Amino acid sequence: MTTPIILASKSPFRAALLKNAGITFLAEAAEIDERAVEAALHDTGAAPEDIALVLAEAKALNVGGHHPDALVIGCDQTLSLDDEIFHKPADMEAARRHLLKLSGKTHNLNSAVVLVRGEETIWRHVGVARMTMRTLEPAFIGRHLASVGDIALSSVGAYQVEGEGLQLFEEIDGDYFTIVGLPMLPLLAELRKLGAIDG
């Protein structure tokens, strides 16, 4: 009998990546307070990649506690510009401020993925994409956000490179899956190694 796979997320983007790769899975959102978990790390000097890993692991362990026989995929993504970590913008004004800050600079998308079985973490990985945004005029940012609408509020950077957000960039160093928020190639390799998918 094959081990059930559960994605500890309701993200349609991450679910689509797994589905497109032919993975049979269930999706169940974790019930954790992400900001509280992050706040506990605030004074520890944790790097943005470490914060993404801790959040991904917390999500996977939360869902894994309800499904001890399943293999649970936890994932999280942080966006870091120098020492600042960005969160999903609360509204369009926050999205505008995000894009103004990122304009003309290179930021990192840190995408963590963790595998948990029951209460045991069996694998961790962080993929990093370096994203260089072109210099954006404030008027263009306003027009861009009006065009894409509320979808800008669904990601930490207030953009989607799989859509019109691609127009914001000058250079991207990293794979598509890491940018969307689930480093698929290392995940698939680990699932094959564990015998969870056909190798």
XYZ file of C-alpha atoms in Angstrom:
199
model
C 0.000 0.000 0.000
C 1.387 3.387 -0.967
C 1.947 6.079 1.657
C -0.596 8.899 1.372
C 0.915 12.289 0.586
C -0.579 15.443 2.098
C 0.281 19.006 1.154
C 0.039 21.126 4.325
C -1.172 24.107 2.343
C -4.227 25.381 0.507
C -2.089 27.341 -1.969
C -3.530 26.778 -5.455
C -0.106 27.510 -6.962
C 1.679 24.804 -4.954
C -1.149 22.336 -5.507
C -0.950 22.941 -9.265
C 2.787 22.194 -9.258
C 2.223 18.819 -7.579
C -0.780 17.983 -9.757
C 1.071 18.885 -12.950
C 3.921 16.593 -11.889
C 1.454 13.697 -11.617
C 1.548 13.450 -7.803
C -1.562 12.103 -6.078
C -2.086 14.038 -2.859
C -4.556 15.618 -0.472
C -4.343 19.252 0.603
C -4.989 20.350 4.178
C -4.152 23.792 5.526
C -2.078 23.898 8.703
C -3.535 25.726 11.688
C -0.609 27.741 13.024
C -0.062 31.400 13.782
C 2.784 32.133 11.353
C 3.511 35.578 12.743
C 3.732 34.195 16.302
C 6.199 31.506 15.166
C 8.225 34.152 13.363
C 8.112 36.538 16.344
C 9.659 33.833 18.538
C 12.639 33.776 16.152
C 12.975 37.556 15.942
C 15.778 37.959 18.479
C 17.607 34.729 17.666
C 19.442 36.083 14.617
C 17.748 33.475 12.410
C 18.387 34.011 8.702
C 15.413 34.424 6.336
C 16.087 30.918 4.966
C 15.942 29.490 8.494
C 12.681 31.289 9.202
C 11.158 29.780 6.043
C 12.326 26.317 7.187
C 10.919 26.713 10.709
C 7.555 27.851 9.311
C 7.459 25.008 6.757
C 8.282 22.473 9.467
C 5.671 23.897 11.863
C 3.001 23.545 9.154
C 4.018 19.983 8.291
C 4.141 18.882 11.946
C 0.751 20.474 12.615
C -0.917 18.500 9.805
C 1.218 15.401 10.401
C -0.132 15.176 13.946
C -3.577 14.402 12.485
C -2.256 11.905 9.906
C 0.481 9.755 11.489
C 0.729 7.363 8.524
C 0.999 10.042 5.845
C 3.968 11.801 4.326
C 3.279 15.501 4.841
C 4.811 18.244 2.709
C 5.212 21.550 4.526
C 6.354 24.647 2.650
C 6.844 28.312 3.254
C 8.523 31.208 1.529
C 10.173 34.346 2.819
C 11.223 37.356 0.790
C 14.323 39.124 2.050
C 15.837 42.418 0.960
C 19.086 42.858 2.862
C 17.996 42.263 6.489
C 14.300 43.025 5.986
C 11.732 40.261 5.626
C 8.569 41.039 3.680
C 5.114 39.567 4.355
C 2.034 39.468 2.170
C 0.746 43.027 1.783
C -2.443 43.722 3.740
C -3.888 46.035 1.093
C -3.065 47.753 -2.203
C -1.261 50.623 -0.463
C 1.036 48.098 1.259
C 1.562 46.371 -2.119
C 2.556 49.737 -3.627
C 5.070 50.293 -0.806
C 6.492 46.783 -1.325
C 7.107 47.413 -5.017
C 8.604 50.857 -4.384
C 11.075 49.311 -1.911
C 11.982 46.443 -4.255
C 12.319 48.689 -7.318
C 15.821 48.673 -8.808
C 17.135 46.185 -6.232
C 17.878 42.460 -5.947
C 15.935 40.490 -3.354
C 15.875 36.814 -2.406
C 12.935 34.438 -2.418
C 13.699 31.692 0.107
C 11.472 28.668 -0.508
C 11.561 25.963 2.143
C 10.107 22.472 1.854
C 9.998 19.899 4.637
C 8.804 16.278 4.766
C 7.275 14.935 7.973
C 5.967 11.494 8.893
C 3.871 11.580 12.066
C 5.861 13.716 14.496
C 9.231 13.158 12.834
C 10.861 15.528 10.358
C 12.673 13.380 7.813
C 13.913 15.924 5.241
C 14.451 19.689 4.846
C 15.477 21.839 1.894
C 15.627 25.550 1.054
C 15.830 26.842 -2.507
C 16.860 30.465 -3.062
C 16.027 32.595 -6.114
C 17.666 35.999 -6.630
C 15.216 38.433 -8.185
C 16.400 41.715 -9.701
C 13.589 44.174 -10.246
C 13.959 46.909 -12.812
C 13.617 50.515 -11.678
C 9.888 51.211 -11.583
C 8.245 54.602 -11.861
C 5.592 55.199 -9.166
C 2.972 55.871 -11.855
C 3.753 52.516 -13.510
C 3.425 50.722 -10.161
C -0.037 52.270 -9.749
C -1.104 51.168 -13.241
C 0.353 47.684 -12.731
C -1.487 47.125 -9.445
C -4.737 48.421 -10.962
C -4.290 45.914 -13.790
C -3.520 42.822 -11.677
C -5.938 43.634 -8.843
C -6.166 41.768 -5.555
C -3.945 38.879 -6.715
C -1.046 41.194 -5.800
C -2.029 40.634 -2.145
C -1.565 36.848 -2.377
C 2.252 36.800 -2.460
C 5.003 38.170 -0.236
C 6.424 40.371 -2.992
C 3.098 41.682 -4.317
C 3.818 40.087 -7.701
C 3.333 36.827 -9.615
C 6.050 36.014 -12.144
C 3.676 33.488 -13.716
C 1.518 36.470 -14.724
C 1.976 40.181 -15.381
C 4.443 40.420 -12.517
C 7.098 39.124 -14.908
C 7.159 42.604 -16.456
C 8.641 43.998 -13.221
C 11.924 42.120 -13.590
C 15.250 42.732 -15.216
C 16.953 39.492 -14.178
C 16.009 36.272 -12.376
C 18.526 33.768 -11.027
C 16.669 30.695 -9.798
C 14.234 28.047 -10.958
C 10.544 28.637 -11.564
C 9.406 26.206 -8.862
C 11.438 27.931 -6.146
C 9.961 31.267 -7.223
C 6.386 29.939 -7.062
C 7.124 28.558 -3.591
C 7.801 24.815 -3.832
C 11.244 23.564 -4.982
C 9.930 20.629 -6.998
C 13.085 18.942 -8.306
C 14.681 18.237 -4.898
C 11.242 17.320 -3.494
C 10.578 14.797 -6.286
C 14.062 13.322 -5.822
C 13.404 12.821 -2.093
C 9.937 11.328 -2.689
C 11.508 8.828 -5.110
C 14.238 8.010 -2.572
C 11.570 7.336 0.074
C 9.604 5.131 -2.335
C 6.596 7.443 -2.099
C 6.448 7.909 -5.878
C 7.552 5.716 -8.744
C 11.282 5.927 -9.316
